[in-house]
């Protein structure tokens, strides 16, 4: 899709309240996927945390038609935080649990939807995406049970808020990340548990990655990690 069309699509996603990312962040996400295509980085593209589908629609519009795009989400209520998350997260989760959280643009919070899975599929369809034709695959379930990667990953958007979710994603996705492949971490500057998860995960792997602060944290694999690296010297 041309950059003009993607820009129009981002305006529509934003106007319809389909993403927590603002227009600039959505544009940055799209540009990152387009760069992955231009550099012909091998592998699938992936999103962990789709909510109403807004960022996923932008990724779908930016990827090559033939490239597989896997979307993972519980498509329901976000799971509870753990002891590794901070007070900010527990406060947010308490509001969600109370049933009083409002959604984007004052609409219903996505976690209260009766059938979020079907709603998201409809959102993709309304934007002209036919998952079967365009190699878009939805997987419903908690990452702990459902997120299993078995092929090279060119790009992953990790947007799932809490410590355990982000940790599971990193553990399952990063080992498959292609050289020059990119992970975009949405919540590094938003939720304490996400930041802890990323800092912990990469603490002994830093030399193999570049870390770039854009509107979100972009992590690029610059060299493959030897299988049996000794981290203790
Ligand atoms: C902030 S929302 C994603 C926002 C979306 N990318 C957008 O454009 O607005 C985070 C999503 O991650 C999902 N999520 C978080 N932890 C999860 C887990 N462990 N398993 C499955 N889904 C999870 C939530 O249910 C929610 O749909």
PDB file of C-alpha atoms and ligand atoms in Angstrom:
ATOM      1  CA  UNK A   1       0.000   0.000   0.000  1.00  0.00           C
ATOM      2  CA  UNK A   2       1.354   3.490  -0.835  1.00  0.00           C
ATOM      3  CA  UNK A   3       2.412   5.831   1.990  1.00  0.00           C
ATOM      4  CA  UNK A   4      -0.507   8.185   1.113  1.00  0.00           C
ATOM      5  CA  UNK A   5      -2.980   5.324   1.504  1.00  0.00           C
ATOM      6  CA  UNK A   6      -1.378   4.221   4.774  1.00  0.00           C
ATOM      7  CA  UNK A   7      -1.561   7.759   6.068  1.00  0.00           C
ATOM      8  CA  UNK A   8      -5.283   7.958   5.185  1.00  0.00           C
ATOM      9  CA  UNK A   9      -5.831   4.569   6.828  1.00  0.00           C
ATOM     10  CA  UNK A  10      -4.094   5.771  10.016  1.00  0.00           C
ATOM     11  CA  UNK A  11      -6.380   8.814  10.154  1.00  0.00           C
ATOM     12  CA  UNK A  12      -9.397   6.530   9.868  1.00  0.00           C
ATOM     13  CA  UNK A  13      -8.093   4.105  12.536  1.00  0.00           C
ATOM     14  CA  UNK A  14      -7.571   7.059  14.833  1.00  0.00           C
ATOM     15  CA  UNK A  15     -10.926   8.689  14.094  1.00  0.00           C
ATOM     16  CA  UNK A  16     -12.748   5.412  14.749  1.00  0.00           C
ATOM     17  CA  UNK A  17     -10.926   5.001  18.074  1.00  0.00           C
ATOM     18  CA  UNK A  18      -9.407   1.633  17.173  1.00  0.00           C
ATOM     19  CA  UNK A  19      -5.971   2.149  18.732  1.00  0.00           C
ATOM     20  CA  UNK A  20      -4.339   3.377  21.909  1.00  0.00           C
ATOM     21  CA  UNK A  21      -1.421   4.576  19.777  1.00  0.00           C
ATOM     22  CA  UNK A  22      -1.659   8.135  18.495  1.00  0.00           C
ATOM     23  CA  UNK A  23      -1.294   8.896  14.796  1.00  0.00           C
ATOM     24  CA  UNK A  24       2.456   9.599  15.001  1.00  0.00           C
ATOM     25  CA  UNK A  25       3.114   6.300  16.786  1.00  0.00           C
ATOM     26  CA  UNK A  26       0.985   4.404  14.267  1.00  0.00           C
ATOM     27  CA  UNK A  27       2.892   6.070  11.409  1.00  0.00           C
ATOM     28  CA  UNK A  28       6.197   5.083  13.027  1.00  0.00           C
ATOM     29  CA  UNK A  29       4.973   1.489  13.341  1.00  0.00           C
ATOM     30  CA  UNK A  30       3.985   1.428   9.661  1.00  0.00           C
ATOM     31  CA  UNK A  31       7.317   2.949   8.582  1.00  0.00           C
ATOM     32  CA  UNK A  32       9.193   0.310  10.581  1.00  0.00           C
ATOM     33  CA  UNK A  33       7.333  -2.518   8.845  1.00  0.00           C
ATOM     34  CA  UNK A  34       7.904  -0.893   5.432  1.00  0.00           C
ATOM     35  CA  UNK A  35      11.653  -0.689   6.205  1.00  0.00           C
ATOM     36  CA  UNK A  36      11.612  -4.394   7.130  1.00  0.00           C
ATOM     37  CA  UNK A  37      10.067  -5.099   3.710  1.00  0.00           C
ATOM     38  CA  UNK A  38      12.569  -2.867   1.875  1.00  0.00           C
ATOM     39  CA  UNK A  39      15.482  -4.639   3.560  1.00  0.00           C
ATOM     40  CA  UNK A  40      13.857  -7.998   2.860  1.00  0.00           C
ATOM     41  CA  UNK A  41      14.370  -9.226   6.419  1.00  0.00           C
ATOM     42  CA  UNK A  42      13.221 -12.839   6.411  1.00  0.00           C
ATOM     43  CA  UNK A  43      10.410 -14.127   8.613  1.00  0.00           C
ATOM     44  CA  UNK A  44       6.919 -13.510   9.863  1.00  0.00           C
ATOM     45  CA  UNK A  45       5.559 -10.290  11.343  1.00  0.00           C
ATOM     46  CA  UNK A  46       3.792 -10.611  14.654  1.00  0.00           C
ATOM     47  CA  UNK A  47       1.712  -8.588  17.096  1.00  0.00           C
ATOM     48  CA  UNK A  48       1.184  -9.572  20.726  1.00  0.00           C
ATOM     49  CA  UNK A  49      -1.590  -7.309  22.028  1.00  0.00           C
ATOM     50  CA  UNK A  50      -4.136  -6.165  19.503  1.00  0.00           C
ATOM     51  CA  UNK A  51      -7.151  -4.974  21.588  1.00  0.00           C
ATOM     52  CA  UNK A  52      -9.505  -3.464  18.960  1.00  0.00           C
ATOM     53  CA  UNK A  53      -7.080  -4.091  16.105  1.00  0.00           C
ATOM     54  CA  UNK A  54      -5.929  -0.555  15.239  1.00  0.00           C
ATOM     55  CA  UNK A  55      -2.176  -1.117  15.312  1.00  0.00           C
ATOM     56  CA  UNK A  56      -2.669  -4.512  13.656  1.00  0.00           C
ATOM     57  CA  UNK A  57      -4.546  -2.887  10.765  1.00  0.00           C
ATOM     58  CA  UNK A  58      -1.596  -0.516  10.234  1.00  0.00           C
ATOM     59  CA  UNK A  59       0.875  -3.423  10.277  1.00  0.00           C
ATOM     60  CA  UNK A  60      -1.323  -5.358   7.818  1.00  0.00           C
ATOM     61  CA  UNK A  61      -1.368  -2.356   5.467  1.00  0.00           C
ATOM     62  CA  UNK A  62       2.421  -1.950   5.641  1.00  0.00           C
ATOM     63  CA  UNK A  63       3.562  -5.534   5.167  1.00  0.00           C
ATOM     64  CA  UNK A  64       3.958  -7.336   1.837  1.00  0.00           C
ATOM     65  CA  UNK A  65       0.842  -9.279   0.917  1.00  0.00           C
ATOM     66  CA  UNK A  66       2.679 -12.591   0.927  1.00  0.00           C
ATOM     67  CA  UNK A  67       4.258 -12.160   4.353  1.00  0.00           C
ATOM     68  CA  UNK A  68       2.540 -14.017   7.199  1.00  0.00           C
ATOM     69  CA  UNK A  69       1.207 -11.819   9.989  1.00  0.00           C
ATOM     70  CA  UNK A  70       0.340 -13.528  13.292  1.00  0.00           C
ATOM     71  CA  UNK A  71      -1.820 -11.695  15.834  1.00  0.00           C
ATOM     72  CA  UNK A  72      -2.040 -12.970  19.413  1.00  0.00           C
ATOM     73  CA  UNK A  73      -4.461 -11.760  22.050  1.00  0.00           C
ATOM     74  CA  UNK A  74      -6.748 -13.114  24.753  1.00  0.00           C
ATOM     75  CA  UNK A  75      -9.554 -11.155  23.007  1.00  0.00           C
ATOM     76  CA  UNK A  76     -11.248 -10.610  26.360  1.00  0.00           C
ATOM     77  CA  UNK A  77     -10.207  -9.269  29.749  1.00  0.00           C
ATOM     78  CA  UNK A  78      -6.519  -8.600  30.196  1.00  0.00           C
ATOM     79  CA  UNK A  79      -5.006 -11.051  32.745  1.00  0.00           C
ATOM     80  CA  UNK A  80      -4.101  -9.777  36.230  1.00  0.00           C
ATOM     81  CA  UNK A  81      -0.677  -8.300  36.968  1.00  0.00           C
ATOM     82  CA  UNK A  82       1.864 -10.081  39.163  1.00  0.00           C
ATOM     83  CA  UNK A  83       4.165  -9.144  42.033  1.00  0.00           C
ATOM     84  CA  UNK A  84       6.717  -7.929  39.452  1.00  0.00           C
ATOM     85  CA  UNK A  85       4.409  -5.067  38.416  1.00  0.00           C
ATOM     86  CA  UNK A  86       4.316  -1.767  40.258  1.00  0.00           C
ATOM     87  CA  UNK A  87       1.584   0.282  41.940  1.00  0.00           C
ATOM     88  CA  UNK A  88       0.783   2.065  38.638  1.00  0.00           C
ATOM     89  CA  UNK A  89      -0.217  -1.262  37.085  1.00  0.00           C
ATOM     90  CA  UNK A  90      -2.258  -2.449  40.085  1.00  0.00           C
ATOM     91  CA  UNK A  91      -4.140   0.848  40.136  1.00  0.00           C
ATOM     92  CA  UNK A  92      -4.967   0.543  36.415  1.00  0.00           C
ATOM     93  CA  UNK A  93      -5.999  -3.101  36.789  1.00  0.00           C
ATOM     94  CA  UNK A  94      -8.282  -2.300  39.751  1.00  0.00           C
ATOM     95  CA  UNK A  95     -10.132   0.241  37.606  1.00  0.00           C
ATOM     96  CA  UNK A  96     -10.493  -2.277  34.763  1.00  0.00           C
ATOM     97  CA  UNK A  97     -11.784  -4.946  37.187  1.00  0.00           C
ATOM     98  CA  UNK A  98     -14.281  -2.519  38.710  1.00  0.00           C
ATOM     99  CA  UNK A  99     -16.051  -2.343  35.343  1.00  0.00           C
ATOM    100  CA  UNK A 100     -15.640   1.439  35.301  1.00  0.00           C
ATOM    101  CA  UNK A 101     -12.778   1.862  32.860  1.00  0.00           C
ATOM    102  CA  UNK A 102     -13.681   3.921  29.847  1.00  0.00           C
ATOM    103  CA  UNK A 103     -12.298   3.077  26.436  1.00  0.00           C
ATOM    104  CA  UNK A 104     -10.757   5.102  23.615  1.00  0.00           C
ATOM    105  CA  UNK A 105     -12.611   8.380  22.891  1.00  0.00           C
ATOM    106  CA  UNK A 106     -14.978   7.604  25.803  1.00  0.00           C
ATOM    107  CA  UNK A 107     -16.287   4.427  24.108  1.00  0.00           C
ATOM    108  CA  UNK A 108     -16.689   1.067  25.860  1.00  0.00           C
ATOM    109  CA  UNK A 109     -13.407  -0.379  27.202  1.00  0.00           C
ATOM    110  CA  UNK A 110     -12.432  -3.195  24.785  1.00  0.00           C
ATOM    111  CA  UNK A 111     -12.121  -5.751  27.583  1.00  0.00           C
ATOM    112  CA  UNK A 112     -15.851  -5.427  28.324  1.00  0.00           C
ATOM    113  CA  UNK A 113     -16.870  -6.395  24.758  1.00  0.00           C
ATOM    114  CA  UNK A 114     -18.957  -9.598  24.480  1.00  0.00           C
ATOM    115  CA  UNK A 115     -17.084 -10.942  21.484  1.00  0.00           C
ATOM    116  CA  UNK A 116     -13.897  -8.997  20.936  1.00  0.00           C
ATOM    117  CA  UNK A 117     -12.500 -11.653  18.580  1.00  0.00           C
ATOM    118  CA  UNK A 118     -15.367 -11.198  16.098  1.00  0.00           C
ATOM    119  CA  UNK A 119     -15.315  -7.425  16.545  1.00  0.00           C
ATOM    120  CA  UNK A 120     -11.618  -7.294  15.618  1.00  0.00           C
ATOM    121  CA  UNK A 121     -12.119  -9.543  12.593  1.00  0.00           C
ATOM    122  CA  UNK A 122     -14.935  -7.243  11.494  1.00  0.00           C
ATOM    123  CA  UNK A 123     -12.694  -4.195  11.971  1.00  0.00           C
ATOM    124  CA  UNK A 124     -10.092  -5.753   9.669  1.00  0.00           C
ATOM    125  CA  UNK A 125     -12.796  -6.597   7.116  1.00  0.00           C
ATOM    126  CA  UNK A 126     -14.196  -3.047   7.230  1.00  0.00           C
ATOM    127  CA  UNK A 127     -10.709  -1.803   6.312  1.00  0.00           C
ATOM    128  CA  UNK A 128     -10.636  -4.149   3.314  1.00  0.00           C
ATOM    129  CA  UNK A 129      -8.451  -6.899   4.772  1.00  0.00           C
ATOM    130  CA  UNK A 130      -9.404 -10.492   4.077  1.00  0.00           C
ATOM    131  CA  UNK A 131      -7.277 -12.551   6.509  1.00  0.00           C
ATOM    132  CA  UNK A 132      -7.346 -15.669   4.339  1.00  0.00           C
ATOM    133  CA  UNK A 133      -6.221 -13.809   1.216  1.00  0.00           C
ATOM    134  CA  UNK A 134      -3.691 -11.624   2.978  1.00  0.00           C
ATOM    135  CA  UNK A 135      -1.966 -14.153   5.220  1.00  0.00           C
ATOM    136  CA  UNK A 136      -3.259 -12.669   8.472  1.00  0.00           C
ATOM    137  CA  UNK A 137      -3.700 -15.189  11.286  1.00  0.00           C
ATOM    138  CA  UNK A 138      -5.499 -14.566  14.593  1.00  0.00           C
ATOM    139  CA  UNK A 139      -4.779 -16.677  17.661  1.00  0.00           C
ATOM    140  CA  UNK A 140      -7.049 -16.308  20.683  1.00  0.00           C
ATOM    141  CA  UNK A 141      -5.748 -17.183  24.133  1.00  0.00           C
ATOM    142  CA  UNK A 142      -3.313 -16.272  26.854  1.00  0.00           C
ATOM    143  CA  UNK A 143       0.245 -16.105  25.506  1.00  0.00           C
ATOM    144  CA  UNK A 144       1.339 -18.592  28.117  1.00  0.00           C
ATOM    145  CA  UNK A 145      -0.787 -21.205  26.301  1.00  0.00           C
ATOM    146  CA  UNK A 146      -1.087 -19.894  22.762  1.00  0.00           C
ATOM    147  CA  UNK A 147       2.030 -18.049  21.660  1.00  0.00           C
ATOM    148  CA  UNK A 148       4.438 -20.513  20.071  1.00  0.00           C
ATOM    149  CA  UNK A 149       6.837 -19.354  17.385  1.00  0.00           C
ATOM    150  CA  UNK A 150       8.524 -21.864  15.069  1.00  0.00           C
ATOM    151  CA  UNK A 151       9.982 -19.694  12.327  1.00  0.00           C
ATOM    152  CA  UNK A 152      12.101 -16.622  11.792  1.00  0.00           C
ATOM    153  CA  UNK A 153      10.561 -13.328  12.985  1.00  0.00           C
ATOM    154  CA  UNK A 154      11.281 -10.152  11.006  1.00  0.00           C
ATOM    155  CA  UNK A 155       9.229  -7.785  13.152  1.00  0.00           C
ATOM    156  CA  UNK A 156       7.181  -7.987  16.343  1.00  0.00           C
ATOM    157  CA  UNK A 157       4.992  -5.385  18.004  1.00  0.00           C
ATOM    158  CA  UNK A 158       4.874  -6.277  21.696  1.00  0.00           C
ATOM    159  CA  UNK A 159       2.015  -4.312  23.229  1.00  0.00           C
ATOM    160  CA  UNK A 160       0.733  -6.218  26.239  1.00  0.00           C
ATOM    161  CA  UNK A 161       1.328  -3.967  29.248  1.00  0.00           C
ATOM    162  CA  UNK A 162       2.273  -6.162  32.220  1.00  0.00           C
ATOM    163  CA  UNK A 163       5.470  -7.933  33.352  1.00  0.00           C
ATOM    164  CA  UNK A 164       4.444 -11.587  32.864  1.00  0.00           C
ATOM    165  CA  UNK A 165       2.920 -10.977  29.438  1.00  0.00           C
ATOM    166  CA  UNK A 166       5.939  -9.045  28.145  1.00  0.00           C
ATOM    167  CA  UNK A 167       8.367 -11.591  29.608  1.00  0.00           C
ATOM    168  CA  UNK A 168       6.537 -14.495  27.963  1.00  0.00           C
ATOM    169  CA  UNK A 169       6.553 -12.667  24.618  1.00  0.00           C
ATOM    170  CA  UNK A 170      10.267 -11.904  24.814  1.00  0.00           C
ATOM    171  CA  UNK A 171      11.139 -15.471  25.802  1.00  0.00           C
ATOM    172  CA  UNK A 172       9.077 -16.959  22.983  1.00  0.00           C
ATOM    173  CA  UNK A 173       9.791 -14.405  20.223  1.00  0.00           C
ATOM    174  CA  UNK A 174      13.322 -13.002  20.651  1.00  0.00           C
ATOM    175  CA  UNK A 175      15.216 -16.285  20.057  1.00  0.00           C
ATOM    176  CA  UNK A 176      13.547 -16.385  16.604  1.00  0.00           C
ATOM    177  CA  UNK A 177      14.261 -12.751  15.711  1.00  0.00           C
ATOM    178  CA  UNK A 178      16.194 -12.469  12.429  1.00  0.00           C
ATOM    179  CA  UNK A 179      19.412 -10.455  12.243  1.00  0.00           C
ATOM    180  CA  UNK A 180      18.287  -6.843  11.622  1.00  0.00           C
ATOM    181  CA  UNK A 181      14.789  -7.850  12.735  1.00  0.00           C
ATOM    182  CA  UNK A 182      13.038  -5.437  15.094  1.00  0.00           C
ATOM    183  CA  UNK A 183      10.984  -5.662  18.275  1.00  0.00           C
ATOM    184  CA  UNK A 184       8.864  -2.593  19.071  1.00  0.00           C
ATOM    185  CA  UNK A 185       8.016  -2.453  22.766  1.00  0.00           C
ATOM    186  CA  UNK A 186       4.971  -0.288  23.198  1.00  0.00           C
ATOM    187  CA  UNK A 187       4.819   0.119  26.970  1.00  0.00           C
ATOM    188  CA  UNK A 188       8.439   0.559  28.058  1.00  0.00           C
ATOM    189  CA  UNK A 189       7.747   4.162  29.108  1.00  0.00           C
ATOM    190  CA  UNK A 190       4.171   3.551  30.226  1.00  0.00           C
ATOM    191  CA  UNK A 191       3.984   0.569  32.599  1.00  0.00           C
ATOM    192  CA  UNK A 192       6.568  -0.310  35.258  1.00  0.00           C
ATOM    193  CA  UNK A 193       6.262  -4.081  34.793  1.00  0.00           C
ATOM    194  CA  UNK A 194       6.940  -3.836  31.066  1.00  0.00           C
ATOM    195  CA  UNK A 195      10.109  -1.855  31.690  1.00  0.00           C
ATOM    196  CA  UNK A 196      11.292  -4.355  34.318  1.00  0.00           C
ATOM    197  CA  UNK A 197      10.583  -7.256  31.953  1.00  0.00           C
ATOM    198  CA  UNK A 198      12.601  -5.703  29.113  1.00  0.00           C
ATOM    199  CA  UNK A 199      15.503  -4.618  31.344  1.00  0.00           C
ATOM    200  CA  UNK A 200      15.716  -8.070  32.937  1.00  0.00           C
ATOM    201  CA  UNK A 201      15.422  -9.969  29.676  1.00  0.00           C
ATOM    202  CA  UNK A 202      18.162  -8.043  27.879  1.00  0.00           C
ATOM    203  CA  UNK A 203      20.498  -7.569  30.869  1.00  0.00           C
ATOM    204  CA  UNK A 204      22.918 -10.256  29.631  1.00  0.00           C
ATOM    205  CA  UNK A 205      22.209  -9.878  25.897  1.00  0.00           C
ATOM    206  CA  UNK A 206      22.850  -6.180  25.272  1.00  0.00           C
ATOM    207  CA  UNK A 207      25.828  -6.593  22.959  1.00  0.00           C
ATOM    208  CA  UNK A 208      23.693  -8.427  20.404  1.00  0.00           C
ATOM    209  CA  UNK A 209      21.090  -5.666  20.112  1.00  0.00           C
ATOM    210  CA  UNK A 210      20.730  -1.958  19.420  1.00  0.00           C
ATOM    211  CA  UNK A 211      18.193  -0.025  21.493  1.00  0.00           C
ATOM    212  CA  UNK A 212      16.628   3.056  19.945  1.00  0.00           C
ATOM    213  CA  UNK A 213      14.222   5.369  21.734  1.00  0.00           C
ATOM    214  CA  UNK A 214      11.689   6.572  19.186  1.00  0.00           C
ATOM    215  CA  UNK A 215       8.079   7.234  20.180  1.00  0.00           C
ATOM    216  CA  UNK A 216       8.417   3.628  21.411  1.00  0.00           C
ATOM    217  CA  UNK A 217      11.454   1.479  22.258  1.00  0.00           C
ATOM    218  CA  UNK A 218      12.850  -0.226  19.127  1.00  0.00           C
ATOM    219  CA  UNK A 219      15.167  -3.175  19.697  1.00  0.00           C
ATOM    220  CA  UNK A 220      17.111  -4.489  16.716  1.00  0.00           C
ATOM    221  CA  UNK A 221      19.085  -7.734  16.663  1.00  0.00           C
ATOM    222  CA  UNK A 222      22.515  -6.817  15.338  1.00  0.00           C
ATOM    223  CA  UNK A 223      24.169 -10.203  15.718  1.00  0.00           C
ATOM    224  CA  UNK A 224      23.001 -13.702  16.493  1.00  0.00           C
ATOM    225  CA  UNK A 225      23.598 -14.960  20.012  1.00  0.00           C
ATOM    226  CA  UNK A 226      25.826 -18.040  20.124  1.00  0.00           C
ATOM    227  CA  UNK A 227      23.814 -20.943  21.528  1.00  0.00           C
ATOM    228  CA  UNK A 228      26.080 -21.597  24.543  1.00  0.00           C
ATOM    229  CA  UNK A 229      27.411 -18.168  25.357  1.00  0.00           C
ATOM    230  CA  UNK A 230      29.192 -17.857  28.697  1.00  0.00           C
ATOM    231  CA  UNK A 231      27.697 -14.777  30.357  1.00  0.00           C
ATOM    232  CA  UNK A 232      29.886 -14.976  33.466  1.00  0.00           C
ATOM    233  CA  UNK A 233      33.136 -13.292  32.511  1.00  0.00           C
TER     234      UNK A 233
HETATM  235  C1  LIG B   1      -2.869  -2.112  25.238  1.00  0.00           C
HETATM  236  S1  LIG B   1      -3.736  -3.393  24.503  1.00  0.00           S
HETATM  237  C2  LIG B   1      -3.155  -3.410  22.837  1.00  0.00           C
HETATM  238  C3  LIG B   1      -3.435  -2.127  22.110  1.00  0.00           C
HETATM  239  C4  LIG B   1      -3.403  -2.220  20.597  1.00  0.00           C
HETATM  240  N1  LIG B   1      -2.139  -2.643  20.076  1.00  0.00           N
HETATM  241  C5  LIG B   1      -3.840  -0.900  19.979  1.00  0.00           C
HETATM  242  O1  LIG B   1      -3.482  -0.615  18.826  1.00  0.00           O
HETATM  243  O2  LIG B   1      -4.600  -0.182  20.636  1.00  0.00           O
HETATM  244  C6  LIG B   1      -3.001  -4.813  25.213  1.00  0.00           C
HETATM  245  C7  LIG B   1      -3.613  -6.129  24.749  1.00  0.00           C
HETATM  246  O3  LIG B   1      -2.802  -7.225  25.190  1.00  0.00           O
HETATM  247  C8  LIG B   1      -3.645  -8.283  25.654  1.00  0.00           C
HETATM  248  N2  LIG B   1      -2.884  -9.100  26.596  1.00  0.00           N
HETATM  249  C9  LIG B   1      -2.131  -8.698  27.643  1.00  0.00           C
HETATM  250  N3  LIG B   1      -1.570  -9.728  28.277  1.00  0.00           N
HETATM  251  C10 LIG B   1      -1.961 -10.848  27.591  1.00  0.00           C
HETATM  252  C11 LIG B   1      -1.683 -12.247  27.734  1.00  0.00           C
HETATM  253  N4  LIG B   1      -0.895 -12.721  28.720  1.00  0.00           N
HETATM  254  N5  LIG B   1      -2.225 -13.104  26.840  1.00  0.00           N
HETATM  255  C12 LIG B   1      -3.030 -12.648  25.844  1.00  0.00           C
HETATM  256  N6  LIG B   1      -3.346 -11.341  25.657  1.00  0.00           N
HETATM  257  C13 LIG B   1      -2.804 -10.450  26.521  1.00  0.00           C
HETATM  258  C14 LIG B   1      -4.799  -7.512  26.305  1.00  0.00           C
HETATM  259  O4  LIG B   1      -5.910  -8.314  26.542  1.00  0.00           O
HETATM  260  C15 LIG B   1      -5.015  -6.383  25.287  1.00  0.00           C
HETATM  261  O5  LIG B   1      -5.896  -6.756  24.275  1.00  0.00           O
END
